[in-house]
C-alpha cells in the first residue's frame, strides 16, 4: 500500500466524504436497487468509487454519493443546500444539482414522462460542467455495467418505461455528449460498456425469438 502526505486539505476532504456517505445512507435508507433487494447505497458507493478511480476529487466523490438525493428523496433543495453549506461545501450542492434529472420542486414520485426527462437530460449534458460530467458519466457506467451483469447471468434486466431502441439511442447520445467533458479513459470505458450492453441485448432477444 502506498500513501501520500497527510495534509489538512486531505483530511478535510475525507471527512466531507464521510459526511456525504452518512446523509446519502440516511435519505436512501429504505431504498433498494430496482428489481433486487440490494440496498441502494451500493450504487452510491460504486459511483463515488468510480469518480475517484477516474481521477475525480474527494469533493466530486461526495457529489457522487449524493447524486440521487434531490431526484429520488423528499429532501428540499433549500435544506440540502443549507446542509452542504455547513457540513460539506457549496460546490458539492452545485454538482448534485447538475447531476439531478428533475427540475427543482418536482415531486420524485410523479416525475415527468421518461422521454421528456431524457430529452431535457441530453440538453443539460451540453452545458454541464466537466466536474459534474465525471459524476454523471460514472453513474451511467455503473448502471450500464449492472445491466451487463444481469444480461450475462440472468438473460434479462429490470423492466424500464421505454423500449430497448429508445434507451439505446438516448444512451448513445448521452455518452457522445460527454466526450469532450471527461477523460479519454472514462469515455472509452463508457463506449465499450455501451457496445457490450447493446450486443448482449441483441443476442438475448435473438435467442428468445428462436423456434423451439
Short mmCIF file of C-alpha atoms in Angstrom, two decimals:
data_model
loop_
_atom_site.label_atom_id
_atom_site.label_comp_id
_atom_site.label_asym_id
_atom_site.label_seq_id
_atom_site.Cartn_x
_atom_site.Cartn_y
_atom_site.Cartn_z
CA UNK A 1 0.00 0.00 0.00
CA UNK A 2 1.27 3.44 -0.89
CA UNK A 3 0.47 6.62 0.99
CA UNK A 4 0.51 10.33 0.28
CA UNK A 5 1.42 13.18 2.61
CA UNK A 6 -1.34 13.83 5.12
CA UNK A 7 -2.41 17.44 4.73
CA UNK A 8 -5.26 19.39 6.33
CA UNK A 9 -7.00 19.54 2.94
CA UNK A 10 -6.76 15.76 2.53
CA UNK A 11 -8.19 15.12 5.99
CA UNK A 12 -10.99 17.62 5.46
CA UNK A 13 -11.80 16.10 2.07
CA UNK A 14 -12.14 12.63 3.56
CA UNK A 15 -14.21 13.95 6.46
CA UNK A 16 -16.60 15.56 3.99
CA UNK A 17 -16.84 12.33 2.01
CA UNK A 18 -17.82 10.52 5.21
CA UNK A 19 -20.47 13.18 5.87
CA UNK A 20 -21.80 12.76 2.33
CA UNK A 21 -21.99 8.99 2.77
CA UNK A 22 -23.86 9.44 6.06
CA UNK A 23 -26.55 11.71 4.64
CA UNK A 24 -26.88 9.59 1.49
CA UNK A 25 -27.40 6.42 3.53
CA UNK A 26 -29.85 8.28 5.76
CA UNK A 27 -32.05 9.52 2.93
CA UNK A 28 -31.85 6.35 0.82
CA UNK A 29 -32.08 4.00 3.84
CA UNK A 30 -35.26 2.19 2.72
CA UNK A 31 -34.43 2.09 -0.99
CA UNK A 32 -33.15 -0.90 -2.96
CA UNK A 33 -31.79 -1.28 -6.47
CA UNK A 34 -34.63 -1.71 -8.97
CA UNK A 35 -35.72 -5.34 -9.24
CA UNK A 36 -33.45 -6.50 -6.39
CA UNK A 37 -33.08 -6.49 -2.63
CA UNK A 38 -29.67 -4.80 -2.83
CA UNK A 39 -29.53 -1.63 -0.70
CA UNK A 40 -29.42 1.45 -2.92
CA UNK A 41 -26.32 2.60 -1.02
CA UNK A 42 -24.41 0.02 -3.08
CA UNK A 43 -24.91 2.10 -6.22
CA UNK A 44 -23.96 5.35 -4.48
CA UNK A 45 -20.75 3.85 -3.09
CA UNK A 46 -19.87 2.42 -6.50
CA UNK A 47 -20.36 5.77 -8.23
CA UNK A 48 -18.25 7.60 -5.64
CA UNK A 49 -15.54 4.97 -6.03
CA UNK A 50 -15.56 5.25 -9.81
CA UNK A 51 -15.26 9.03 -9.58
CA UNK A 52 -12.06 8.60 -7.59
CA UNK A 53 -10.80 5.81 -9.87
CA UNK A 54 -11.14 8.09 -12.88
CA UNK A 55 -9.24 10.95 -11.25
CA UNK A 56 -12.05 12.90 -9.64
CA UNK A 57 -11.62 14.80 -6.39
CA UNK A 58 -12.97 13.92 -2.98
CA UNK A 59 -15.48 16.74 -3.47
CA UNK A 60 -16.69 15.13 -6.70
CA UNK A 61 -16.85 11.77 -4.93
CA UNK A 62 -19.05 13.36 -2.24
CA UNK A 63 -21.34 14.56 -5.03
CA UNK A 64 -21.30 11.00 -6.40
CA UNK A 65 -22.59 9.73 -3.06
CA UNK A 66 -25.37 12.32 -3.14
CA UNK A 67 -26.15 12.48 -6.86
CA UNK A 68 -29.66 10.99 -6.49
CA UNK A 69 -30.70 12.65 -3.25
CA UNK A 70 -32.60 15.55 -4.88
CA UNK A 71 -34.10 13.36 -7.59
CA UNK A 72 -35.28 10.39 -5.54
CA UNK A 73 -35.86 11.55 -1.96
CA UNK A 74 -38.07 14.07 -0.20
CA UNK A 75 -35.27 16.40 0.88
CA UNK A 76 -35.91 20.00 -0.14
CA UNK A 77 -33.29 21.65 -2.35
CA UNK A 78 -33.03 24.57 0.08
CA UNK A 79 -32.46 22.23 3.03
CA UNK A 80 -29.89 20.27 1.07
CA UNK A 81 -28.04 23.44 0.07
CA UNK A 82 -28.02 24.57 3.70
CA UNK A 83 -26.63 21.21 4.79
CA UNK A 84 -23.85 21.42 2.20
CA UNK A 85 -23.08 24.96 3.29
CA UNK A 86 -22.40 23.88 6.86
CA UNK A 87 -21.19 20.26 6.56
CA UNK A 88 -19.80 19.89 3.04
CA UNK A 89 -19.22 22.68 0.51
CA UNK A 90 -21.49 24.83 -1.67
CA UNK A 91 -19.76 23.27 -4.67
CA UNK A 92 -20.99 19.81 -3.68
CA UNK A 93 -24.55 21.16 -3.71
CA UNK A 94 -23.96 22.69 -7.14
CA UNK A 95 -22.57 19.43 -8.52
CA UNK A 96 -25.53 17.45 -7.19
CA UNK A 97 -27.95 19.90 -8.79
CA UNK A 98 -26.10 19.45 -12.09
CA UNK A 99 -26.48 15.68 -11.76
CA UNK A 100 -30.20 15.82 -11.00
CA UNK A 101 -32.59 14.58 -13.69
CA UNK A 102 -35.62 16.50 -12.40
CA UNK A 103 -36.42 20.18 -12.06
CA UNK A 104 -36.44 21.97 -8.72
CA UNK A 105 -39.67 21.38 -6.84
CA UNK A 106 -40.66 18.37 -8.94
CA UNK A 107 -42.14 15.57 -6.84
CA UNK A 108 -39.88 12.47 -7.01
CA UNK A 109 -42.96 10.25 -7.00
CA UNK A 110 -44.52 11.99 -10.03
CA UNK A 111 -41.64 12.52 -12.43
CA UNK A 112 -42.18 13.78 -15.95
CA UNK A 113 -42.52 11.09 -18.65
CA UNK A 114 -39.32 9.20 -19.48
CA UNK A 115 -38.89 10.68 -22.96
CA UNK A 116 -39.33 14.25 -21.74
CA UNK A 117 -36.84 13.78 -18.89
CA UNK A 118 -34.25 12.21 -21.14
CA UNK A 119 -34.59 14.92 -23.78
CA UNK A 120 -34.05 17.50 -21.07
CA UNK A 121 -31.11 15.49 -19.74
CA UNK A 122 -29.40 15.38 -23.14
CA UNK A 123 -29.70 19.14 -23.49
CA UNK A 124 -28.32 19.59 -19.99
CA UNK A 125 -25.25 17.48 -20.77
CA UNK A 126 -24.24 20.01 -23.39
CA UNK A 127 -23.81 22.74 -20.76
CA UNK A 128 -22.93 20.91 -17.54
CA UNK A 129 -19.51 21.49 -16.01
CA UNK A 130 -16.69 18.98 -16.61
CA UNK A 131 -16.66 18.28 -12.85
CA UNK A 132 -20.33 17.27 -12.88
CA UNK A 133 -19.84 15.37 -16.15
CA UNK A 134 -17.42 12.99 -14.42
CA UNK A 135 -20.03 12.15 -11.78
CA UNK A 136 -22.76 11.73 -14.40
CA UNK A 137 -20.50 9.53 -16.53
CA UNK A 138 -19.61 7.30 -13.58
CA UNK A 139 -23.30 6.97 -12.69
CA UNK A 140 -24.04 5.87 -16.26
CA UNK A 141 -21.08 3.49 -16.32
CA UNK A 142 -22.16 1.69 -13.17
CA UNK A 143 -25.77 1.45 -14.36
CA UNK A 144 -24.70 0.00 -17.71
CA UNK A 145 -22.30 -2.47 -16.09
CA UNK A 146 -25.06 -3.60 -13.73
CA UNK A 147 -27.33 -4.32 -16.68
CA UNK A 148 -24.50 -6.16 -18.44
CA UNK A 149 -24.09 -8.40 -15.41
CA UNK A 150 -27.84 -9.06 -15.34
CA UNK A 151 -27.86 -9.97 -19.04
CA UNK A 152 -24.88 -12.27 -18.66
CA UNK A 153 -26.20 -14.15 -15.67
CA UNK A 154 -29.98 -13.86 -15.97
CA UNK A 155 -30.55 -13.22 -19.65
CA UNK A 156 -32.62 -10.13 -18.85
CA UNK A 157 -32.56 -6.83 -16.98
CA UNK A 158 -35.11 -4.99 -14.89
CA UNK A 159 -38.06 -3.52 -16.77
CA UNK A 160 -37.93 0.08 -17.99
CA UNK A 161 -40.57 2.57 -19.12
CA UNK A 162 -39.07 2.72 -22.60
CA UNK A 163 -38.20 0.36 -25.41
CA UNK A 164 -34.71 -1.03 -25.89
CA UNK A 165 -34.30 1.00 -29.10
CA UNK A 166 -35.21 4.25 -27.35
CA UNK A 167 -32.93 3.52 -24.42
CA UNK A 168 -30.09 2.56 -26.77
CA UNK A 169 -30.40 5.80 -28.72
CA UNK A 170 -30.63 8.01 -25.62
CA UNK A 171 -27.70 6.24 -24.00
CA UNK A 172 -25.52 6.60 -27.10
CA UNK A 173 -26.43 10.27 -27.46
CA UNK A 174 -25.70 10.95 -23.79
CA UNK A 175 -22.30 9.25 -23.99
CA UNK A 176 -21.44 11.25 -27.10
CA UNK A 177 -22.37 14.47 -25.30
CA UNK A 178 -19.87 13.61 -22.55
CA UNK A 179 -16.97 13.03 -24.91
CA UNK A 180 -15.20 16.36 -24.52
CA UNK A 181 -16.04 16.72 -20.82
CA UNK A 182 -14.45 13.55 -19.37
CA UNK A 183 -11.10 11.80 -19.70
CA UNK A 184 -10.33 9.67 -22.74
CA UNK A 185 -10.18 6.60 -20.49
CA UNK A 186 -13.61 7.20 -18.96
CA UNK A 187 -15.14 7.94 -22.36
CA UNK A 188 -13.61 4.78 -23.85
CA UNK A 189 -14.91 2.65 -20.98
CA UNK A 190 -18.39 4.12 -21.43
CA UNK A 191 -18.31 3.33 -25.14
CA UNK A 192 -17.08 -0.22 -24.51
CA UNK A 193 -19.78 -0.80 -21.90
CA UNK A 194 -22.50 0.56 -24.19
CA UNK A 195 -21.33 -1.68 -27.04
CA UNK A 196 -21.31 -4.78 -24.83
CA UNK A 197 -24.70 -3.86 -23.36
CA UNK A 198 -26.19 -3.49 -26.86
CA UNK A 199 -24.65 -6.72 -28.12
CA UNK A 200 -25.93 -8.72 -25.15
CA UNK A 201 -29.42 -7.26 -25.59
CA UNK A 202 -29.49 -8.18 -29.27
CA UNK A 203 -28.15 -11.67 -28.68
CA UNK A 204 -30.56 -12.29 -25.81
CA UNK A 205 -33.55 -11.17 -27.87
CA UNK A 206 -32.41 -13.28 -30.81
CA UNK A 207 -32.28 -16.39 -28.60
CA UNK A 208 -35.72 -15.65 -27.24
CA UNK A 209 -37.13 -15.47 -30.75
CA UNK A 210 -35.55 -18.75 -31.98
CA UNK A 211 -38.08 -21.51 -32.75
CA UNK A 212 -38.19 -24.39 -30.28
#
